[in-house]
Amino acid sequence: MSHKSGRHFLQIPGPTNVPDRILRAMDGPTIDHRGPEFAELALDVLYDIKAIFKTEQPVLIFPASGTGAWEAALVNTLSHGDKVLMFETGQFATLWSNLARRFGLEVDMVPGDWRSGVKPQDVEDRLSADIKAVCVVHNETSTGVTSNIAAVRAAMDRTGHPALLMVDTISSLACMDYRHDEWGVDVTVSGSQKGLMLPPGLSFTAISMKALEATENSSFAKSYWHWDEMLKANEKGFFPYTPATNLLYGLQESIAMLNEEGLDTVFARHRRHGEATRRAVAAWGLEVLCKNPEEYSNSLTAVMMPDGKNADALRKVVLEKFDMSLGSGLGKVAGKVFRIGHLGDFNDLTLAGALSGVEMGLRLFGLAGAKGGVDAALVYLAERAGKK
Ligand SMILES: *Cc1c(COP(=O)(O)O)cnc(C)c1O
């Protein structure tokens, strides 16, 4: 392998670029996870992570990818044969529903066009009496479409239905505003490798009292994922098994960085980069996959290729010529879209570089008309510089 100078541009929507501060924080000795120094670290991060979810209720940290937290959410609160309401917003919602079916849950899947979010009216219409949980992906990473969680909650409240509300925030936490308590969410799952800027390996679960009560009636077998075991051990700053100690050093640093910048500034930054990217796409004469402007994702943008042009071939050009990784189209939109990740440790110039790589790639790919996108983004970024 030959040496490539400069940094690789990792512009997939997760894992995201891990900042040097976090890498350095993780570069320490792995300590005794039953000792006092560890307990201090764990109590610290278990408390401080709550502010990121905007919750005062417990947040659990499992050594796992986000998928583990999906599974834990279902097996702790539900039982075989229970019915859940899910929405086909894209590939991640589909994967979560597949997982649910494998456990013998009955999934009522509301079909979707992979270009729009959950419609609150659908929530109201489909909430039959036997539904035990409503599961929604906040930011559908395969499409760059968000769903309005407060509106989903309001729709559930209008029916007075007692179902649990479960939300996947794996690619929205610490990117876009999210309020576990205020929005009345019962289970929020997330992961380390996206907005939190950490390597993969930690999953997060914020739990409401109602979700905790539901665990008492859950008859699914579980051991590793048992919330109760985790909660009990966490009280004193420990885990029921070996935790991912060095990732927790990283998490402590990540939370410190988010607090230093301020969550509102973090969200404004993601908003600015989302908008700048969409302006570039429009100038290129291309279309974003997300149909409704109020549902645009600020974590990533999925861009549709013109008919007859394969998005993976473009991604290959960009990787080979400019050392940048773009996200591929997943599931139904494979080959039809490419995704630009603009989440995590990211600033205006990183975005300018990423968009430059895409624009040069489009040109080499024979889309000669795709010009002026970088310029449109730069004009907007300059206009917004230093503002929220
Ligand atoms: C990345 C992602 C997942 C999958 O998480 P893993 O950490 O790969 O298990 C699930 N949902 C969403 C919305 C994601 O972005």
mmCIF file of C-alpha atoms in Angstrom, residues 90-294:
data_model
loop_
_atom_site.group_PDB
_atom_site.id
_atom_site.type_symbol
_atom_site.label_atom_id
_atom_site.label_comp_id
_atom_site.label_asym_id
_atom_site.label_seq_id
_atom_site.Cartn_x
_atom_site.Cartn_y
_atom_site.Cartn_z
ATOM 1 C CA GLY A 90 -35.909 3.522 5.133
ATOM 2 C CA GLN A 91 -33.309 0.824 5.634
ATOM 3 C CA PHE A 92 -32.734 1.304 9.376
ATOM 4 C CA ALA A 93 -36.433 1.209 10.192
ATOM 5 C CA THR A 94 -36.626 -1.955 8.063
ATOM 6 C CA LEU A 95 -33.720 -3.576 9.906
ATOM 7 C CA TRP A 96 -35.272 -2.775 13.296
ATOM 8 C CA SER A 97 -38.558 -4.356 12.155
ATOM 9 C CA ASN A 98 -36.696 -7.472 10.936
ATOM 10 C CA LEU A 99 -35.080 -7.764 14.351
ATOM 11 C CA ALA A 100 -38.492 -7.448 16.020
ATOM 12 C CA ARG A 101 -39.961 -10.204 13.815
ATOM 13 C CA ARG A 102 -37.093 -12.561 14.607
ATOM 14 C CA PHE A 103 -38.106 -12.301 18.260
ATOM 15 C CA GLY A 104 -41.664 -13.256 17.435
ATOM 16 C CA LEU A 105 -43.124 -9.793 17.746
ATOM 17 C CA GLU A 106 -45.978 -8.995 15.400
ATOM 18 C CA VAL A 107 -44.978 -5.910 13.406
ATOM 19 C CA ASP A 108 -47.578 -3.607 11.917
ATOM 20 C CA MET A 109 -45.335 -1.844 9.401
ATOM 21 C CA VAL A 110 -46.742 1.331 7.871
ATOM 22 C CA PRO A 111 -45.406 1.433 4.289
ATOM 23 C CA GLY A 112 -43.332 4.430 3.238
ATOM 24 C CA ASP A 113 -41.743 5.912 0.123
ATOM 25 C CA TRP A 114 -38.216 6.250 1.643
ATOM 26 C CA ARG A 115 -38.458 10.005 0.966
ATOM 27 C CA SER A 116 -40.542 11.190 3.892
ATOM 28 C CA GLY A 117 -40.852 10.787 7.630
ATOM 29 C CA VAL A 118 -43.538 9.380 9.885
ATOM 30 C CA LYS A 119 -46.930 11.028 9.413
ATOM 31 C CA PRO A 120 -48.568 11.767 12.771
ATOM 32 C CA GLN A 121 -51.948 10.992 11.188
ATOM 33 C CA ASP A 122 -50.722 7.450 10.415
ATOM 34 C CA VAL A 123 -49.780 7.049 14.069
ATOM 35 C CA GLU A 124 -53.277 8.030 15.102
ATOM 36 C CA ASP A 125 -54.982 5.851 12.473
ATOM 37 C CA ARG A 126 -52.909 2.718 13.062
ATOM 38 C CA LEU A 127 -52.804 2.673 16.869
ATOM 39 C CA SER A 128 -55.067 -0.325 17.412
ATOM 40 C CA ALA A 129 -55.856 -1.348 20.969
ATOM 41 C CA ASP A 130 -53.435 -4.313 20.982
ATOM 42 C CA ILE A 131 -50.299 -2.311 20.100
ATOM 43 C CA LYS A 132 -47.711 -2.350 22.867
ATOM 44 C CA ALA A 133 -45.053 -0.073 21.388
ATOM 45 C CA VAL A 134 -44.586 2.526 18.668
ATOM 46 C CA CYS A 135 -41.058 2.495 17.225
ATOM 47 C CA VAL A 136 -39.718 5.426 15.216
ATOM 48 C CA VAL A 137 -36.323 6.247 13.716
ATOM 49 C CA HIS A 138 -35.669 9.944 14.434
ATOM 50 C CA ASN A 139 -33.115 10.414 11.669
ATOM 51 C CA GLU A 140 -33.317 7.772 8.941
ATOM 52 C CA THR A 141 -29.646 7.534 7.997
ATOM 53 C CA SER A 142 -30.350 5.689 4.739
ATOM 54 C CA THR A 143 -32.424 8.566 3.329
ATOM 55 C CA GLY A 144 -31.512 11.766 5.175
ATOM 56 C CA VAL A 145 -35.092 12.198 6.368
ATOM 57 C CA THR A 146 -36.123 13.040 9.932
ATOM 58 C CA SER A 147 -39.397 12.327 11.708
ATOM 59 C CA ASN A 148 -40.978 14.792 14.099
ATOM 60 C CA ILE A 149 -40.919 12.982 17.441
ATOM 61 C CA ALA A 150 -42.875 15.655 19.337
ATOM 62 C CA ALA A 151 -45.640 15.328 16.705
ATOM 63 C CA VAL A 152 -45.635 11.527 17.021
ATOM 64 C CA ARG A 153 -45.958 11.898 20.796
ATOM 65 C CA ALA A 154 -48.813 14.402 20.357
ATOM 66 C CA ALA A 155 -50.608 11.990 18.009
ATOM 67 C CA MET A 156 -50.299 9.207 20.604
ATOM 68 C CA ASP A 157 -51.550 11.549 23.314
ATOM 69 C CA ARG A 158 -54.604 12.501 21.232
ATOM 70 C CA THR A 159 -55.681 8.864 21.179
ATOM 71 C CA GLY A 160 -54.857 8.406 24.871
ATOM 72 C CA HIS A 161 -53.183 5.122 23.885
ATOM 73 C CA PRO A 162 -50.855 3.612 26.515
ATOM 74 C CA ALA A 163 -48.263 2.147 24.076
ATOM 75 C CA LEU A 164 -44.594 2.773 24.768
ATOM 76 C CA LEU A 165 -42.800 5.179 22.441
ATOM 77 C CA MET A 166 -39.354 3.969 21.353
ATOM 78 C CA VAL A 167 -37.046 6.150 19.286
ATOM 79 C CA ASP A 168 -33.785 5.426 17.452
ATOM 80 C CA THR A 169 -31.520 8.500 17.676
ATOM 81 C CA ILE A 170 -28.371 6.713 16.539
ATOM 82 C CA SER A 171 -27.546 9.324 13.890
ATOM 83 C CA SER A 172 -29.291 12.349 15.410
ATOM 84 C CA LEU A 173 -28.117 12.493 19.022
ATOM 85 C CA ALA A 174 -25.701 15.419 19.476
ATOM 86 C CA CYS A 175 -26.471 16.568 15.907
ATOM 87 C CA MET A 176 -30.082 17.717 16.072
ATOM 88 C CA ASP A 177 -32.221 18.778 19.010
ATOM 89 C CA TYR A 178 -33.617 15.804 20.898
ATOM 90 C CA ARG A 179 -35.625 15.806 24.147
ATOM 91 C CA HIS A 180 -36.215 12.414 25.758
ATOM 92 C CA ASP A 181 -38.167 13.735 28.761
ATOM 93 C CA GLU A 182 -40.052 16.647 27.212
ATOM 94 C CA TRP A 183 -41.209 14.557 24.247
ATOM 95 C CA GLY A 184 -42.377 11.754 26.513
ATOM 96 C CA VAL A 185 -40.195 9.098 24.939
ATOM 97 C CA ASP A 186 -40.042 5.796 26.830
ATOM 98 C CA VAL A 187 -36.951 4.264 25.271
ATOM 99 C CA THR A 188 -34.340 6.211 23.302
ATOM 100 C CA VAL A 189 -31.519 4.236 21.724
ATOM 101 C CA SER A 190 -28.291 5.654 20.372
ATOM 102 C CA GLY A 191 -24.719 4.760 19.483
ATOM 103 C CA SER A 192 -21.213 6.099 19.977
ATOM 104 C CA GLN A 193 -19.910 6.388 16.404
ATOM 105 C CA LYS A 194 -22.005 9.179 14.933
ATOM 106 C CA GLY A 195 -22.813 12.508 16.615
ATOM 107 C CA LEU A 196 -20.849 11.562 19.722
ATOM 108 C CA MET A 197 -17.664 11.367 17.585
ATOM 109 C CA LEU A 198 -16.439 8.169 19.245
ATOM 110 C CA PRO A 199 -15.282 4.952 17.653
ATOM 111 C CA PRO A 200 -17.986 2.275 17.338
ATOM 112 C CA GLY A 201 -18.575 0.070 20.368
ATOM 113 C CA LEU A 202 -20.954 1.784 22.796
ATOM 114 C CA SER A 203 -24.720 1.811 22.680
ATOM 115 C CA PHE A 204 -26.942 4.023 24.804
ATOM 116 C CA THR A 205 -30.468 3.563 26.103
ATOM 117 C CA ALA A 206 -32.442 6.273 27.894
ATOM 118 C CA ILE A 207 -35.401 4.789 29.757
ATOM 119 C CA SER A 208 -38.586 6.253 31.216
ATOM 120 C CA MET A 209 -40.244 5.078 34.433
ATOM 121 C CA LYS A 210 -43.061 3.665 32.315
ATOM 122 C CA ALA A 211 -40.568 1.594 30.310
ATOM 123 C CA LEU A 212 -39.000 0.364 33.547
ATOM 124 C CA GLU A 213 -42.400 -0.694 34.819
ATOM 125 C CA ALA A 214 -43.021 -2.533 31.549
ATOM 126 C CA THR A 215 -39.950 -4.687 32.218
ATOM 127 C CA GLU A 216 -41.872 -6.399 35.033
ATOM 128 C CA ASN A 217 -44.346 -7.910 32.579
ATOM 129 C CA SER A 218 -41.823 -8.774 29.873
ATOM 130 C CA SER A 219 -41.410 -12.516 29.426
ATOM 131 C CA PHE A 220 -38.605 -12.510 26.839
ATOM 132 C CA ALA A 221 -35.494 -14.392 27.924
ATOM 133 C CA LYS A 222 -32.521 -12.046 28.307
ATOM 134 C CA SER A 223 -29.280 -12.028 30.171
ATOM 135 C CA TYR A 224 -26.587 -9.817 28.647
ATOM 136 C CA TRP A 225 -29.203 -7.199 27.794
ATOM 137 C CA HIS A 226 -30.998 -7.269 31.143
ATOM 138 C CA TRP A 227 -31.661 -3.626 32.056
ATOM 139 C CA ASP A 228 -32.234 -4.447 35.740
ATOM 140 C CA GLU A 229 -28.822 -6.070 36.141
ATOM 141 C CA MET A 230 -27.204 -3.059 34.488
ATOM 142 C CA LEU A 231 -29.143 -0.530 36.542
ATOM 143 C CA LYS A 232 -28.290 -2.278 39.792
ATOM 144 C CA ALA A 233 -24.566 -2.392 39.022
ATOM 145 C CA ASN A 234 -24.567 1.197 37.672
ATOM 146 C CA GLU A 235 -25.835 2.574 40.991
ATOM 147 C CA LYS A 236 -22.344 2.143 42.435
ATOM 148 C CA GLY A 237 -20.514 2.937 39.193
ATOM 149 C CA PHE A 238 -20.018 -0.629 38.029
ATOM 150 C CA PHE A 239 -21.144 -2.908 35.218
ATOM 151 C CA PRO A 240 -22.386 -6.509 35.434
ATOM 152 C CA TYR A 241 -19.495 -7.509 33.151
ATOM 153 C CA THR A 242 -16.364 -5.948 31.698
ATOM 154 C CA PRO A 243 -17.209 -2.517 30.293
ATOM 155 C CA ALA A 244 -15.485 -0.856 27.317
ATOM 156 C CA THR A 245 -13.226 1.117 29.650
ATOM 157 C CA ASN A 246 -11.206 3.050 27.079
ATOM 158 C CA LEU A 247 -14.303 4.021 25.116
ATOM 159 C CA LEU A 248 -15.655 5.474 28.355
ATOM 160 C CA TYR A 249 -12.536 7.692 28.592
ATOM 161 C CA GLY A 250 -13.432 8.838 25.106
ATOM 162 C CA LEU A 251 -17.054 9.396 26.081
ATOM 163 C CA GLN A 252 -16.024 11.611 28.988
ATOM 164 C CA GLU A 253 -14.008 13.727 26.558
ATOM 165 C CA SER A 254 -16.806 13.773 23.972
ATOM 166 C CA ILE A 255 -19.322 15.056 26.515
ATOM 167 C CA ALA A 256 -16.829 17.698 27.667
ATOM 168 C CA MET A 257 -16.333 18.853 24.071
ATOM 169 C CA LEU A 258 -20.077 19.034 23.404
ATOM 170 C CA ASN A 259 -20.602 21.042 26.589
ATOM 171 C CA GLU A 260 -17.725 23.410 25.823
ATOM 172 C CA GLU A 261 -19.199 24.162 22.401
ATOM 173 C CA GLY A 262 -22.736 24.163 23.813
ATOM 174 C CA LEU A 263 -25.428 21.827 22.495
ATOM 175 C CA ASP A 264 -27.341 24.669 20.838
ATOM 176 C CA THR A 265 -24.198 25.718 18.959
ATOM 177 C CA VAL A 266 -23.611 22.094 17.973
ATOM 178 C CA PHE A 267 -27.151 21.899 16.556
ATOM 179 C CA ALA A 268 -26.769 25.262 14.769
ATOM 180 C CA ARG A 269 -23.511 24.060 13.232
ATOM 181 C CA HIS A 270 -25.170 20.910 11.907
ATOM 182 C CA ARG A 271 -28.073 23.011 10.589
ATOM 183 C CA ARG A 272 -25.653 25.314 8.782
ATOM 184 C CA HIS A 273 -23.757 22.419 7.220
ATOM 185 C CA GLY A 274 -26.967 20.672 6.204
ATOM 186 C CA GLU A 275 -28.239 23.814 4.499
ATOM 187 C CA ALA A 276 -24.893 24.546 2.791
ATOM 188 C CA THR A 277 -24.822 20.972 1.454
ATOM 189 C CA ARG A 278 -28.374 21.203 0.126
ATOM 190 C CA ARG A 279 -27.508 24.463 -1.639
ATOM 191 C CA ALA A 280 -24.541 22.751 -3.268
ATOM 192 C CA VAL A 281 -26.746 19.852 -4.419
ATOM 193 C CA ALA A 282 -29.274 22.276 -5.913
ATOM 194 C CA ALA A 283 -26.532 24.157 -7.765
ATOM 195 C CA TRP A 284 -25.254 20.864 -9.194
ATOM 196 C CA GLY A 285 -28.719 20.359 -10.650
ATOM 197 C CA LEU A 286 -29.250 17.262 -8.512
ATOM 198 C CA GLU A 287 -32.041 16.428 -6.115
ATOM 199 C CA VAL A 288 -31.922 15.422 -2.475
ATOM 200 C CA LEU A 289 -33.861 12.274 -1.616
ATOM 201 C CA CYS A 290 -35.800 13.944 1.226
ATOM 202 C CA LYS A 291 -39.055 15.355 -0.158
ATOM 203 C CA ASN A 292 -40.234 17.714 2.557
ATOM 204 C CA PRO A 293 -37.992 20.620 3.628
ATOM 205 C CA GLU A 294 -39.266 20.431 7.213
#
